[in-house]
mmCIF file of C-alpha atoms in Angstrom:
data_model
loop_
_atom_site.group_PDB
_atom_site.id
_atom_site.type_symbol
_atom_site.label_atom_id
_atom_site.label_comp_id
_atom_site.label_asym_id
_atom_site.label_seq_id
_atom_site.Cartn_x
_atom_site.Cartn_y
_atom_site.Cartn_z
ATOM 1 C CA MET A 63 61.915 98.409 -0.212
ATOM 2 C CA LYS A 64 61.733 98.803 -3.660
ATOM 3 C CA ARG A 65 60.345 95.056 -4.396
ATOM 4 C CA LEU A 66 57.349 96.628 -1.599
ATOM 5 C CA GLU A 67 56.555 99.079 -2.696
ATOM 6 C CA GLU A 68 56.811 98.782 -6.114
ATOM 7 C CA SER A 69 54.822 95.914 -5.309
ATOM 8 C CA LEU A 70 52.074 98.257 -3.813
ATOM 9 C CA HIS A 71 51.543 100.559 -6.808
ATOM 10 C CA GLU A 72 50.486 97.019 -9.105
ATOM 11 C CA ALA A 73 48.379 95.836 -6.618
ATOM 12 C CA PRO A 74 44.390 96.169 -7.152
ATOM 13 C CA ILE A 75 42.028 97.986 -4.536
ATOM 14 C CA ILE A 76 38.721 96.276 -4.431
ATOM 15 C CA ASP A 77 35.671 98.263 -2.527
ATOM 16 C CA LYS A 78 34.466 96.316 0.656
ATOM 17 C CA ASP A 79 30.930 97.716 1.649
ATOM 18 C CA GLY A 80 33.373 101.936 0.693
ATOM 19 C CA TYR A 81 36.310 100.801 1.718
ATOM 20 C CA SER A 82 38.803 100.500 -0.348
ATOM 21 C CA TYR A 83 41.101 96.985 0.319
ATOM 22 C CA LEU A 84 44.205 96.878 -1.319
ATOM 23 C CA VAL A 85 44.841 93.159 -2.495
ATOM 24 C CA HIS A 86 48.562 92.148 -2.782
ATOM 25 C CA PRO A 87 50.192 89.290 -2.478
ATOM 26 C CA ILE A 88 51.669 90.075 1.453
ATOM 27 C CA SER A 89 48.390 90.877 2.927
ATOM 28 C CA ASN A 90 46.140 88.556 0.352
ATOM 29 C CA GLY A 91 48.008 85.901 -1.079
ATOM 30 C CA VAL A 92 47.075 87.051 -4.525
ATOM 31 C CA PRO A 93 47.768 87.725 -6.592
ATOM 32 C CA MET A 94 51.376 84.838 -6.283
ATOM 33 C CA LEU A 95 53.930 86.096 -4.124
ATOM 34 C CA ASP A 96 57.760 86.185 -5.469
ATOM 35 C CA PRO A 97 60.278 85.137 -3.183
ATOM 36 C CA GLN A 98 62.184 87.659 -3.797
ATOM 37 C CA LEU A 99 59.312 90.300 -2.192
ATOM 38 C CA LEU A 100 59.253 87.770 0.389
ATOM 39 C CA ARG A 101 62.133 87.537 1.050
ATOM 40 C CA GLU A 102 62.824 91.255 0.526
ATOM 41 C CA VAL A 103 60.174 91.075 3.696
ATOM 42 C CA VAL A 104 61.705 89.000 6.323
ATOM 43 C CA VAL A 105 65.029 90.481 6.421
ATOM 44 C CA GLY A 106 63.499 93.793 6.248
ATOM 45 C CA ILE A 107 61.844 92.302 9.490
ATOM 46 C CA THR A 108 65.548 91.330 10.492
ATOM 47 C CA ARG A 109 66.715 94.545 10.538
ATOM 48 C CA ALA A 110 63.908 96.059 12.109
ATOM 49 C CA ALA A 111 63.380 94.424 14.615
ATOM 50 C CA ASP A 112 63.859 93.101 18.144
ATOM 51 C CA LEU A 113 64.452 89.666 18.367
ATOM 52 C CA ASP A 114 65.783 88.861 22.238
ATOM 53 C CA VAL A 115 63.046 87.123 21.687
ATOM 54 C CA ASP A 116 61.071 83.482 22.828
ATOM 55 C CA LYS A 117 59.148 82.823 20.543
ATOM 56 C CA ILE A 118 57.695 84.899 17.484
ATOM 57 C CA VAL A 119 54.115 85.313 17.268
ATOM 58 C CA ALA A 120 51.529 85.579 13.981
ATOM 59 C CA PRO A 121 47.816 85.576 13.321
ATOM 60 C CA GLU A 122 46.186 83.300 11.793
ATOM 61 C CA ALA A 123 46.210 84.401 8.014
ATOM 62 C CA MET A 124 48.222 85.969 6.432
ATOM 63 C CA GLY A 125 50.342 86.382 8.848
ATOM 64 C CA ILE A 126 51.964 83.080 8.497
ATOM 65 C CA HIS A 127 54.156 83.274 5.476
ATOM 66 C CA ILE A 128 56.174 85.705 7.654
ATOM 67 C CA ALA A 129 56.745 84.865 10.563
ATOM 68 C CA THR A 130 57.004 80.985 9.409
ATOM 69 C CA ALA A 131 59.776 82.266 6.926
ATOM 70 C CA LEU A 132 61.399 84.270 9.969
ATOM 71 C CA SER A 133 61.523 81.889 12.153
ATOM 72 C CA LEU A 134 63.343 79.564 9.344
ATOM 73 C CA GLN A 135 66.639 82.545 9.048
ATOM 74 C CA THR A 136 66.293 83.110 12.931
ATOM 75 C CA ASP A 137 65.962 79.360 14.833
ATOM 76 C CA VAL A 138 63.016 81.347 17.069
ATOM 77 C CA PRO A 139 60.203 78.879 17.461
ATOM 78 C CA LEU A 140 56.916 79.926 16.029
ATOM 79 C CA VAL A 141 53.790 80.432 17.521
ATOM 80 C CA VAL A 142 50.968 81.334 15.367
ATOM 81 C CA ILE A 143 47.060 82.833 16.662
ATOM 82 C CA ARG A 144 44.567 80.243 15.507
ATOM 83 C CA LYS A 145 41.122 81.568 14.785
ATOM 84 C CA ARG A 146 39.939 78.163 15.359
ATOM 85 C CA GLU A 147 40.014 76.585 19.139
ATOM 86 C CA TYR A 148 41.619 73.036 19.536
ATOM 87 C CA GLY A 149 40.766 72.584 23.521
ATOM 88 C CA LEU A 150 44.146 72.453 24.606
ATOM 89 C CA ASP A 151 45.302 73.364 27.898
ATOM 90 C CA GLY A 152 46.297 76.448 28.487
ATOM 91 C CA GLU A 153 44.035 77.855 25.681
ATOM 92 C CA VAL A 154 43.579 81.853 26.118
ATOM 93 C CA ALA A 155 40.349 83.189 23.283
ATOM 94 C CA LEU A 156 40.344 86.876 22.207
ATOM 95 C CA HIS A 157 37.984 89.001 20.366
ATOM 96 C CA GLN A 158 38.915 90.795 17.098
ATOM 97 C CA THR A 159 37.586 93.299 15.270
ATOM 98 C CA THR A 160 38.611 94.611 11.780
ATOM 99 C CA GLY A 161 37.214 97.386 9.357
ATOM 100 C CA TYR A 162 35.622 94.547 8.245
ATOM 101 C CA SER A 163 35.353 91.842 10.227
ATOM 102 C CA GLU A 164 34.746 89.930 13.996
ATOM 103 C CA SER A 165 35.947 86.598 14.941
ATOM 104 C CA GLU A 166 37.114 85.077 17.735
ATOM 105 C CA MET A 167 40.996 83.831 17.938
ATOM 106 C CA PHE A 168 42.707 81.620 19.889
ATOM 107 C CA ILE A 169 46.341 81.368 21.124
ATOM 108 C CA ASN A 170 48.713 78.045 22.780
ATOM 109 C CA ASP A 171 51.857 77.625 23.323
ATOM 110 C CA ILE A 172 52.104 81.459 25.417
ATOM 111 C CA GLU A 173 53.521 80.973 28.941
ATOM 112 C CA ASP A 174 53.356 84.415 31.344
ATOM 113 C CA GLY A 175 57.397 85.747 30.900
ATOM 114 C CA ASP A 176 57.711 84.440 27.057
ATOM 115 C CA ARG A 177 59.054 87.715 25.379
ATOM 116 C CA VAL A 178 57.306 87.769 22.115
ATOM 117 C CA LEU A 179 57.557 89.042 19.285
ATOM 118 C CA VAL A 180 54.335 90.048 17.012
ATOM 119 C CA VAL A 181 54.484 89.958 13.194
ATOM 120 C CA ASP A 182 51.923 90.880 11.103
ATOM 121 C CA ASP A 183 51.490 91.475 7.429
ATOM 122 C CA LEU A 184 49.456 94.296 7.193
ATOM 123 C CA LEU A 185 48.651 97.257 9.892
ATOM 124 C CA SER A 186 44.654 98.736 9.323
ATOM 125 C CA THR A 187 41.767 99.039 11.669
ATOM 126 C CA GLY A 188 44.910 97.795 14.535
ATOM 127 C CA GLY A 189 41.237 95.259 15.191
ATOM 128 C CA THR A 190 44.069 92.191 15.038
ATOM 129 C CA LEU A 191 46.732 93.429 16.694
ATOM 130 C CA ALA A 192 45.827 95.262 20.119
ATOM 131 C CA ALA A 193 43.360 92.399 20.309
ATOM 132 C CA ILE A 194 46.847 89.956 20.745
ATOM 133 C CA CYS A 195 47.792 92.138 22.283
ATOM 134 C CA GLY A 196 45.674 92.552 25.016
ATOM 135 C CA ALA A 197 45.970 88.470 25.865
ATOM 136 C CA LEU A 198 49.046 88.488 25.420
ATOM 137 C CA ASP A 199 49.545 91.278 28.532
ATOM 138 C CA ASP A 200 46.366 88.568 30.451
ATOM 139 C CA ILE A 201 49.051 85.761 29.740
ATOM 140 C CA GLY A 202 52.033 87.199 31.599
ATOM 141 C CA ALA A 203 53.815 87.394 28.395
ATOM 142 C CA GLU A 204 55.646 90.047 26.945
ATOM 143 C CA VAL A 205 55.930 92.002 24.027
ATOM 144 C CA SER A 206 58.888 92.516 23.376
ATOM 145 C CA ASP A 207 58.716 94.284 20.014
ATOM 146 C CA ILE A 208 55.811 94.907 17.262
ATOM 147 C CA VAL A 209 56.537 94.331 13.921
ATOM 148 C CA VAL A 210 54.445 94.637 10.362
ATOM 149 C CA ALA A 211 55.269 94.502 6.407
ATOM 150 C CA ILE A 212 52.938 97.378 5.690
ATOM 151 C CA ARG A 213 50.883 99.801 7.966
ATOM 152 C CA LYS A 214 47.896 102.269 6.481
ATOM 153 C CA VAL A 215 48.314 105.099 7.906
ATOM 154 C CA GLY A 216 45.961 106.702 10.513
ATOM 155 C CA GLU A 217 44.390 106.598 13.459
ATOM 156 C CA THR A 218 44.006 102.543 14.960
ATOM 157 C CA ALA A 219 42.935 100.738 17.591
ATOM 158 C CA LEU A 220 46.472 99.807 18.572
ATOM 159 C CA ASP A 221 46.386 103.408 19.368
ATOM 160 C CA ASP A 222 44.495 102.872 22.707
ATOM 161 C CA THR A 223 47.487 100.834 24.156
ATOM 162 C CA ASP A 224 50.843 100.404 24.888
ATOM 163 C CA TYR A 225 52.227 99.022 22.217
ATOM 164 C CA GLU A 226 52.957 100.926 18.987
ATOM 165 C CA ALA A 227 54.437 98.681 15.198
ATOM 166 C CA THR A 228 56.729 99.068 13.274
ATOM 167 C CA SER A 229 56.268 99.240 9.608
ATOM 168 C CA LEU A 230 58.316 98.392 6.858
ATOM 169 C CA VAL A 231 56.567 100.707 4.729
ATOM 170 C CA ASP A 232 53.347 103.032 5.477
ATOM 171 C CA ILE A 233 50.669 103.422 3.098
ATOM 172 C CA SER A 234 47.180 105.089 2.417
ATOM 173 C CA VAL A 235 44.842 103.855 -0.237
ATOM 174 C CA ASP A 236 41.666 105.409 -1.782
ATOM 175 C CA GLU A 237 39.937 103.955 -5.161
ATOM 176 C CA ASP A 238 42.456 105.653 -7.679
ATOM 177 C CA GLY A 239 45.016 102.978 -5.840
ATOM 178 C CA VAL A 240 48.023 103.194 -3.174
ATOM 179 C CA GLU A 241 50.666 106.468 -1.390
ATOM 180 C CA ILE A 242 53.198 104.754 -0.231
ATOM 181 C CA HIS A 243 54.667 107.998 2.572
#
């Protein structure tokens, strides 16, 4: 994860109401995402994840580019959990809370008994992943694995679930920058 680690040290940190917010190509799409960095992340996820699944699941928005590349690499279908309601049959709503926002998200195309791999860019507060896993449980899907590119160390909402996430790199962030653990 040489490119990922180097890019984390180069990433700007901004203050969002007292929250040290990492601005990184993998988690924000800015600065520009180098395809070699994306490739390194996708190869890392391919090696770390349980890929014996029916579907890859990723939340909108910043999990999409990683999950799309992973889907292309593995030929496993991709389901994006959207921030917009479409009103399709079987659509399931969930409420997610992060360190800096709250919103509704909507799951389509997941069925009872589906084995899924949940992929995301960043595990920070865990609010999004905990809400997604709860909704997937309610549907009757089996979450076989959760893999994130980057995890901020510390307690998360995922700690209160039966799920654990695998990360490619663990970090801490403060106004002085990123520390890799």
